[in-house]
Amino acid sequence: AVAAAGVGDIGENYAQELLAKLDGLTLPAGVARPRVHFIGRLQSNKVRSLAGSVDCWQSIARPSLLAPLARAVPGATVLVQVNVSDEPDKGGCAPDGVDAIVDAARAVGLEVAGLMAVGRTGPPEQARPGFRLLRALVERLGVPECAMGMSGDFEVALEEGATMVRVGS
């Protein structure tokens, strides 16, 4: 699903859908292409095909993605995904693994713009502790972006300091 990532930004979960949508995008004269965020679980075999289309790579959660991304898109802007809910179906590194991934990303020349997380499944209030944890990690690391919250829990995310939310339904 395409979701707004910020004013003039779009996000997409799937590589093939992103490429197809961008290929079919026609803009009026004088209107710039929106910034594109890849927000799905990234696979290293998709990096090369997305290289010229993505402005921000969200959901970076494994060290194995860093070298292929740095080779295909030197200096790429990334958000490191953190699993703040401890739910096994949610992507992301453990909160205690954030420093290692951020350091490794920077070591290969990637621009770590911030952290991102998907809140706990259930009523919005259940996401609050995880959002609070992500905000604390963002502040400790001194990165500008704290991407958290989706259509169902974005109000809680904003209350906890989100700088970017995913609104798509």
mmCIF file of C-alpha atoms in Angstrom, residues 10-99:
data_model
loop_
_atom_site.group_PDB
_atom_site.id
_atom_site.type_symbol
_atom_site.label_atom_id
_atom_site.label_comp_id
_atom_site.label_asym_id
_atom_site.label_seq_id
_atom_site.Cartn_x
_atom_site.Cartn_y
_atom_site.Cartn_z
ATOM 1 C CA ILE A 10 5.153 8.490 -0.529
ATOM 2 C CA GLY A 11 6.025 5.054 0.780
ATOM 3 C CA GLU A 12 5.607 1.586 -0.654
ATOM 4 C CA ASN A 13 5.964 -1.886 0.855
ATOM 5 C CA TYR A 14 6.732 -3.946 -2.240
ATOM 6 C CA ALA A 15 9.532 -3.432 -4.759
ATOM 7 C CA GLN A 16 7.593 -4.452 -7.873
ATOM 8 C CA GLU A 17 4.591 -2.299 -6.938
ATOM 9 C CA LEU A 18 6.823 0.691 -6.252
ATOM 10 C CA LEU A 19 8.550 0.405 -9.616
ATOM 11 C CA ALA A 20 5.259 -0.068 -11.468
ATOM 12 C CA LYS A 21 3.651 2.919 -9.749
ATOM 13 C CA LEU A 22 6.628 5.170 -10.426
ATOM 14 C CA ASP A 23 6.713 4.038 -14.053
ATOM 15 C CA GLY A 24 3.063 5.023 -14.431
ATOM 16 C CA LEU A 25 3.390 8.312 -12.539
ATOM 17 C CA THR A 26 2.723 11.412 -14.585
ATOM 18 C CA LEU A 27 3.105 14.800 -12.972
ATOM 19 C CA PRO A 28 1.982 18.207 -14.207
ATOM 20 C CA ALA A 29 4.698 20.501 -15.474
ATOM 21 C CA GLY A 30 6.616 22.121 -12.654
ATOM 22 C CA VAL A 31 5.604 19.502 -10.063
ATOM 23 C CA ALA A 32 8.561 17.611 -8.609
ATOM 24 C CA ARG A 33 8.497 13.867 -8.102
ATOM 25 C CA PRO A 34 7.620 13.080 -4.481
ATOM 26 C CA ARG A 35 10.320 11.699 -2.222
ATOM 27 C CA VAL A 36 10.006 7.922 -2.195
ATOM 28 C CA HIS A 37 10.421 5.783 0.913
ATOM 29 C CA PHE A 38 10.752 2.021 0.676
ATOM 30 C CA ILE A 39 8.908 0.936 3.820
ATOM 31 C CA GLY A 40 8.641 -2.844 3.439
ATOM 32 C CA ARG A 41 10.984 -5.579 4.550
ATOM 33 C CA LEU A 42 13.968 -5.096 2.302
ATOM 34 C CA GLN A 43 15.663 -8.068 0.668
ATOM 35 C CA SER A 44 19.211 -7.662 -0.575
ATOM 36 C CA ASN A 45 18.240 -9.021 -4.015
ATOM 37 C CA LYS A 46 15.808 -6.075 -4.455
ATOM 38 C CA VAL A 47 18.300 -3.314 -3.660
ATOM 39 C CA ARG A 48 19.769 -2.992 -7.147
ATOM 40 C CA SER A 49 16.376 -2.770 -8.892
ATOM 41 C CA LEU A 50 15.226 -0.032 -6.489
ATOM 42 C CA ALA A 51 18.491 1.902 -6.437
ATOM 43 C CA GLY A 52 17.493 4.796 -8.676
ATOM 44 C CA SER A 53 13.976 5.146 -7.303
ATOM 45 C CA VAL A 54 14.205 5.250 -3.505
ATOM 46 C CA ASP A 55 15.138 8.359 -1.524
ATOM 47 C CA CYS A 56 14.865 6.848 1.972
ATOM 48 C CA TRP A 57 15.276 3.183 2.856
ATOM 49 C CA GLN A 58 13.193 2.427 5.918
ATOM 50 C CA SER A 59 13.136 -0.908 7.666
ATOM 51 C CA ILE A 60 16.889 -1.559 7.678
ATOM 52 C CA ALA A 61 17.070 -4.237 10.353
ATOM 53 C CA ARG A 62 19.881 -6.632 9.431
ATOM 54 C CA PRO A 63 23.605 -6.016 9.008
ATOM 55 C CA SER A 64 23.536 -8.202 5.878
ATOM 56 C CA LEU A 65 21.598 -5.452 4.029
ATOM 57 C CA LEU A 66 24.194 -2.761 4.634
ATOM 58 C CA ALA A 67 26.976 -3.689 2.192
ATOM 59 C CA PRO A 68 24.662 -4.371 -0.786
ATOM 60 C CA LEU A 69 22.854 -1.088 -0.167
ATOM 61 C CA ALA A 70 26.088 0.888 0.226
ATOM 62 C CA ARG A 71 27.432 -0.581 -3.050
ATOM 63 C CA ALA A 72 24.246 0.124 -5.010
ATOM 64 C CA VAL A 73 23.442 3.518 -3.450
ATOM 65 C CA PRO A 74 26.522 5.093 -1.836
ATOM 66 C CA GLY A 75 25.484 7.485 0.935
ATOM 67 C CA ALA A 76 21.875 6.261 0.947
ATOM 68 C CA THR A 77 19.553 7.663 3.606
ATOM 69 C CA VAL A 78 18.268 4.922 5.894
ATOM 70 C CA LEU A 79 16.108 4.396 8.929
ATOM 71 C CA VAL A 80 16.991 1.488 11.209
ATOM 72 C CA GLN A 81 13.941 -0.550 12.171
ATOM 73 C CA VAL A 82 13.615 -1.502 15.825
ATOM 74 C CA ASN A 83 11.233 -4.158 17.129
ATOM 75 C CA VAL A 84 9.861 -2.288 20.155
ATOM 76 C CA SER A 85 6.909 -4.631 20.689
ATOM 77 C CA ASP A 86 8.831 -7.907 21.028
ATOM 78 C CA GLU A 87 6.290 -9.450 18.659
ATOM 79 C CA PRO A 88 7.970 -12.079 16.449
ATOM 80 C CA ASP A 89 5.921 -11.120 13.371
ATOM 81 C CA LYS A 90 7.226 -7.545 13.497
ATOM 82 C CA GLY A 91 10.477 -6.806 11.741
ATOM 83 C CA GLY A 92 13.373 -4.952 13.263
ATOM 84 C CA CYS A 93 16.398 -5.440 15.410
ATOM 85 C CA ALA A 94 16.176 -5.765 19.161
ATOM 86 C CA PRO A 95 16.481 -2.442 21.008
ATOM 87 C CA ASP A 96 19.841 -3.535 22.427
ATOM 88 C CA GLY A 97 21.117 -4.156 18.876
ATOM 89 C CA VAL A 98 20.451 -0.666 17.537
ATOM 90 C CA ASP A 99 23.891 0.770 18.254
#
